[in-house]
């Protein structure tokens, strides 16, 4: 049995349901679980908003000292830090699962993942690169962003239930207890940058470059879209679209491909527009507007740093002294 | 015997007239126009300059030796201890062989464990070491080198916040952008300062072996051992060579070999290219003081300052 799961807070349940619906259509043999970084008891969702998929709350999976992690991390960091802890929970509590696949909630699966299932029979880990070829310009995102934040996108990871994958998950968990922060100068970018180590540390890691996987704004430059008469989406007229990742897309701003990219507008990429229109419709039909009103119980008010000028003035002589010492 | 070429990222006029190199020297001046070279020299430190030139050197060697099918690049700190045949065997039908700095987690970093370099520092410099590379001639290799050259020449700065670190960090993209990239997981390759804490050596007559399985060591990289100020880990805390007789013996043998090549006359020559100054490595009380002051700066950034009454 393959267990597919996602992680989100209640405000993203429209996305998680849309993903679940797509898996039900395309991969009905998968068991799908929503990992919830939120509390159902606090939200008290009305019956029509309770998803038709099993939900597993993050405080139920036995993360050691979870409260301290909540205190340390902001909502993005927390939502990503718990990923390997969920995988570990499934390894320990769902022994019938021969493979575990993580999808970000903002993904739609379009096709049966037959080749992926096959690849998971022999590979311990399956990773998908942000882009399989050089980026064409220095618009956002470009190769430098991927160097700073990780060459693989961790909106997807496939793991076989084996010794190597377990060892990787144990190592990943340990890293994320304290270092799932965003601090590019220190080499840190949530859970994702760490996964660069996977092919260096482990031998049985598949870097899957099939162009139909994890299609998103970061790889549009190498992927052109068309449709067969039967409706199947094709990429570069060869690879079938298997799953699309709508990262940074907001259905209330349907004219923006993603808030994180500057390379394309829909007028330049009309080929991809119908895929976003489809997502917009599905999200709205899945009560996106209602869900977004639920604040996450783990969210902290953002820390506002006051007196930046005062801080700068204090640091000026310290920096002079450092420079003096460094230049001998 | 393999043909050896020395790529010189410096001005050959600096060499003494009576220096006889047993290997042909390819000077960087042969690769760039004077103005291009000057432009690179002005924007980089000597370390960055040499890194920026590396892909062009590799392209030039492939072009000058048209019958050559395989090309190994080795940093001058590398010492081959064994036949290169196992490397050539692994290279068959491959584009590029990469050697990671570490083949396993060091396990001594994180809260309460302060060994350095930690894994996040490796993320900043790139996980695959650019001091050793093995290529075969192919269309894929041509594309890889052309891409790498375009990136390294314009962006070889060491600037972690921008995701930059010499030619090396760009190699992180190689396994995802190009086909036929092998990541070599063999501990008998590229033994060095950063992985010696995980690898014990054993000398057997003229050969060196990995102590735990007797496998012959193919090559070592003496960067940071021969000159502790060189490389990315001048403040590494894992390896104390004085407590490792195997490392001391290897280092001793290496020093003797290098001394036999009249090192003293050459080390006095300052690099002609790479005009941006290199920050000297500080140690002792200066290091302690700069570390403490940097921590103080961070504290100033994060400390809560109460709102002042208006």
mmCIF file of C-alpha atoms in Angstrom, chain A residues 129 131-135 138 143-144 146-148 151-152 171 174-175 178-179 184-188 193-194 196-197 199-203 207 209 305 307 311 314-315 318-319 321-322 325-328, chain B residues 103-106 109 111 113 119-120 123-124 127 147 151 155 160-164 169-170 172-173 175-178 183 185 279-282 285-286 290 293-294 296-297 300-301 303 305-308:
data_model
loop_
_atom_site.group_PDB
_atom_site.id
_atom_site.type_symbol
_atom_site.label_atom_id
_atom_site.label_comp_id
_atom_site.label_asym_id
_atom_site.label_seq_id
_atom_site.Cartn_x
_atom_site.Cartn_y
_atom_site.Cartn_z
ATOM 1 C CA UNK A 129 14.655 19.096 -9.142
ATOM 2 C CA UNK A 131 14.528 22.762 -12.838
ATOM 3 C CA UNK A 132 16.226 20.106 -14.971
ATOM 4 C CA UNK A 133 18.072 22.658 -17.110
ATOM 5 C CA UNK A 134 19.761 26.033 -16.638
ATOM 6 C CA UNK A 135 17.502 29.036 -16.093
ATOM 7 C CA UNK A 138 18.375 36.235 -13.887
ATOM 8 C CA UNK A 143 19.913 29.244 -10.384
ATOM 9 C CA UNK A 144 21.179 31.383 -7.512
ATOM 10 C CA UNK A 146 18.104 27.305 -5.984
ATOM 11 C CA UNK A 147 21.706 27.354 -4.716
ATOM 12 C CA UNK A 148 20.540 29.232 -1.631
ATOM 13 C CA UNK A 151 18.141 22.225 -5.838
ATOM 14 C CA UNK A 152 15.248 19.847 -5.083
ATOM 15 C CA UNK A 171 18.940 12.430 10.085
ATOM 16 C CA UNK A 174 17.418 15.708 13.853
ATOM 17 C CA UNK A 175 18.418 18.651 11.629
ATOM 18 C CA UNK A 178 16.586 23.430 15.645
ATOM 19 C CA UNK A 179 17.647 24.318 12.113
ATOM 20 C CA UNK A 184 20.368 32.112 3.728
ATOM 21 C CA UNK A 185 23.701 33.572 4.922
ATOM 22 C CA UNK A 186 23.959 30.621 7.306
ATOM 23 C CA UNK A 187 23.083 28.049 4.646
ATOM 24 C CA UNK A 188 19.589 27.445 6.019
ATOM 25 C CA UNK A 193 17.988 22.932 1.643
ATOM 26 C CA UNK A 194 18.972 19.997 3.859
ATOM 27 C CA UNK A 196 20.703 18.518 -1.008
ATOM 28 C CA UNK A 197 22.634 16.077 1.180
ATOM 29 C CA UNK A 199 22.416 12.031 -2.928
ATOM 30 C CA UNK A 200 25.770 12.745 -1.228
ATOM 31 C CA UNK A 201 25.041 10.662 1.863
ATOM 32 C CA UNK A 202 22.906 7.902 0.361
ATOM 33 C CA UNK A 203 23.420 5.734 -2.699
ATOM 34 C CA UNK A 207 16.750 12.247 -9.061
ATOM 35 C CA UNK A 209 13.813 14.334 -14.227
ATOM 36 C CA UNK A 305 12.163 44.779 15.249
ATOM 37 C CA UNK A 307 14.755 50.925 16.376
ATOM 38 C CA UNK A 311 20.758 49.080 16.436
ATOM 39 C CA UNK A 314 25.398 50.495 18.172
ATOM 40 C CA UNK A 315 26.810 47.998 15.683
ATOM 41 C CA UNK A 318 31.656 46.911 16.807
ATOM 42 C CA UNK A 319 31.954 46.319 13.066
ATOM 43 C CA UNK A 321 36.641 46.780 15.615
ATOM 44 C CA UNK A 322 35.960 43.424 13.885
ATOM 45 C CA UNK A 325 41.078 42.695 14.080
ATOM 46 C CA UNK A 326 40.539 40.788 10.833
ATOM 47 C CA UNK A 327 42.991 42.850 8.833
ATOM 48 C CA UNK A 328 45.702 42.575 11.493
ATOM 49 C CA UNK B 103 29.843 10.631 2.560
ATOM 50 C CA UNK B 104 27.984 10.411 5.853
ATOM 51 C CA UNK B 105 26.657 12.783 8.481
ATOM 52 C CA UNK B 106 29.389 13.764 10.921
ATOM 53 C CA UNK B 109 26.892 19.024 15.176
ATOM 54 C CA UNK B 111 22.512 21.584 19.863
ATOM 55 C CA UNK B 113 27.572 19.573 19.833
ATOM 56 C CA UNK B 119 26.682 20.658 7.649
ATOM 57 C CA UNK B 120 25.148 24.073 7.063
ATOM 58 C CA UNK B 123 25.657 24.012 2.187
ATOM 59 C CA UNK B 124 27.268 27.435 1.819
ATOM 60 C CA UNK B 127 28.641 19.647 -1.164
ATOM 61 C CA UNK B 147 27.320 26.348 -18.861
ATOM 62 C CA UNK B 151 28.486 30.891 -14.482
ATOM 63 C CA UNK B 155 29.916 34.653 -10.452
ATOM 64 C CA UNK B 160 27.267 33.029 1.056
ATOM 65 C CA UNK B 161 24.280 35.337 1.490
ATOM 66 C CA UNK B 162 23.909 35.453 -2.299
ATOM 67 C CA UNK B 163 24.368 31.704 -2.669
ATOM 68 C CA UNK B 164 27.823 32.118 -4.206
ATOM 69 C CA UNK B 169 28.875 25.735 -5.568
ATOM 70 C CA UNK B 170 27.716 25.703 -9.192
ATOM 71 C CA UNK B 172 25.367 21.503 -7.074
ATOM 72 C CA UNK B 173 23.388 21.942 -10.280
ATOM 73 C CA UNK B 175 23.498 16.253 -11.259
ATOM 74 C CA UNK B 176 20.132 17.857 -12.007
ATOM 75 C CA UNK B 177 21.013 19.726 -15.222
ATOM 76 C CA UNK B 178 23.134 17.125 -17.003
ATOM 77 C CA UNK B 183 28.446 10.906 -7.310
ATOM 78 C CA UNK B 185 30.566 7.201 -2.641
ATOM 79 C CA UNK B 279 41.071 38.377 4.238
ATOM 80 C CA UNK B 280 43.899 36.927 6.312
ATOM 81 C CA UNK B 281 42.976 34.006 8.547
ATOM 82 C CA UNK B 282 42.944 35.222 12.154
ATOM 83 C CA UNK B 285 42.946 36.002 20.749
ATOM 84 C CA UNK B 286 41.989 37.897 17.569
ATOM 85 C CA UNK B 290 36.037 38.654 16.473
ATOM 86 C CA UNK B 293 32.010 40.695 18.752
ATOM 87 C CA UNK B 294 30.044 39.001 15.959
ATOM 88 C CA UNK B 296 27.410 40.736 20.256
ATOM 89 C CA UNK B 297 26.231 42.168 16.921
ATOM 90 C CA UNK B 300 22.064 43.809 19.302
ATOM 91 C CA UNK B 301 19.942 42.758 16.315
ATOM 92 C CA UNK B 303 17.386 42.189 21.788
ATOM 93 C CA UNK B 305 14.149 47.414 23.030
ATOM 94 C CA UNK B 306 11.183 48.888 24.914
ATOM 95 C CA UNK B 307 9.189 51.617 23.223
ATOM 96 C CA UNK B 308 10.371 55.021 24.350
#
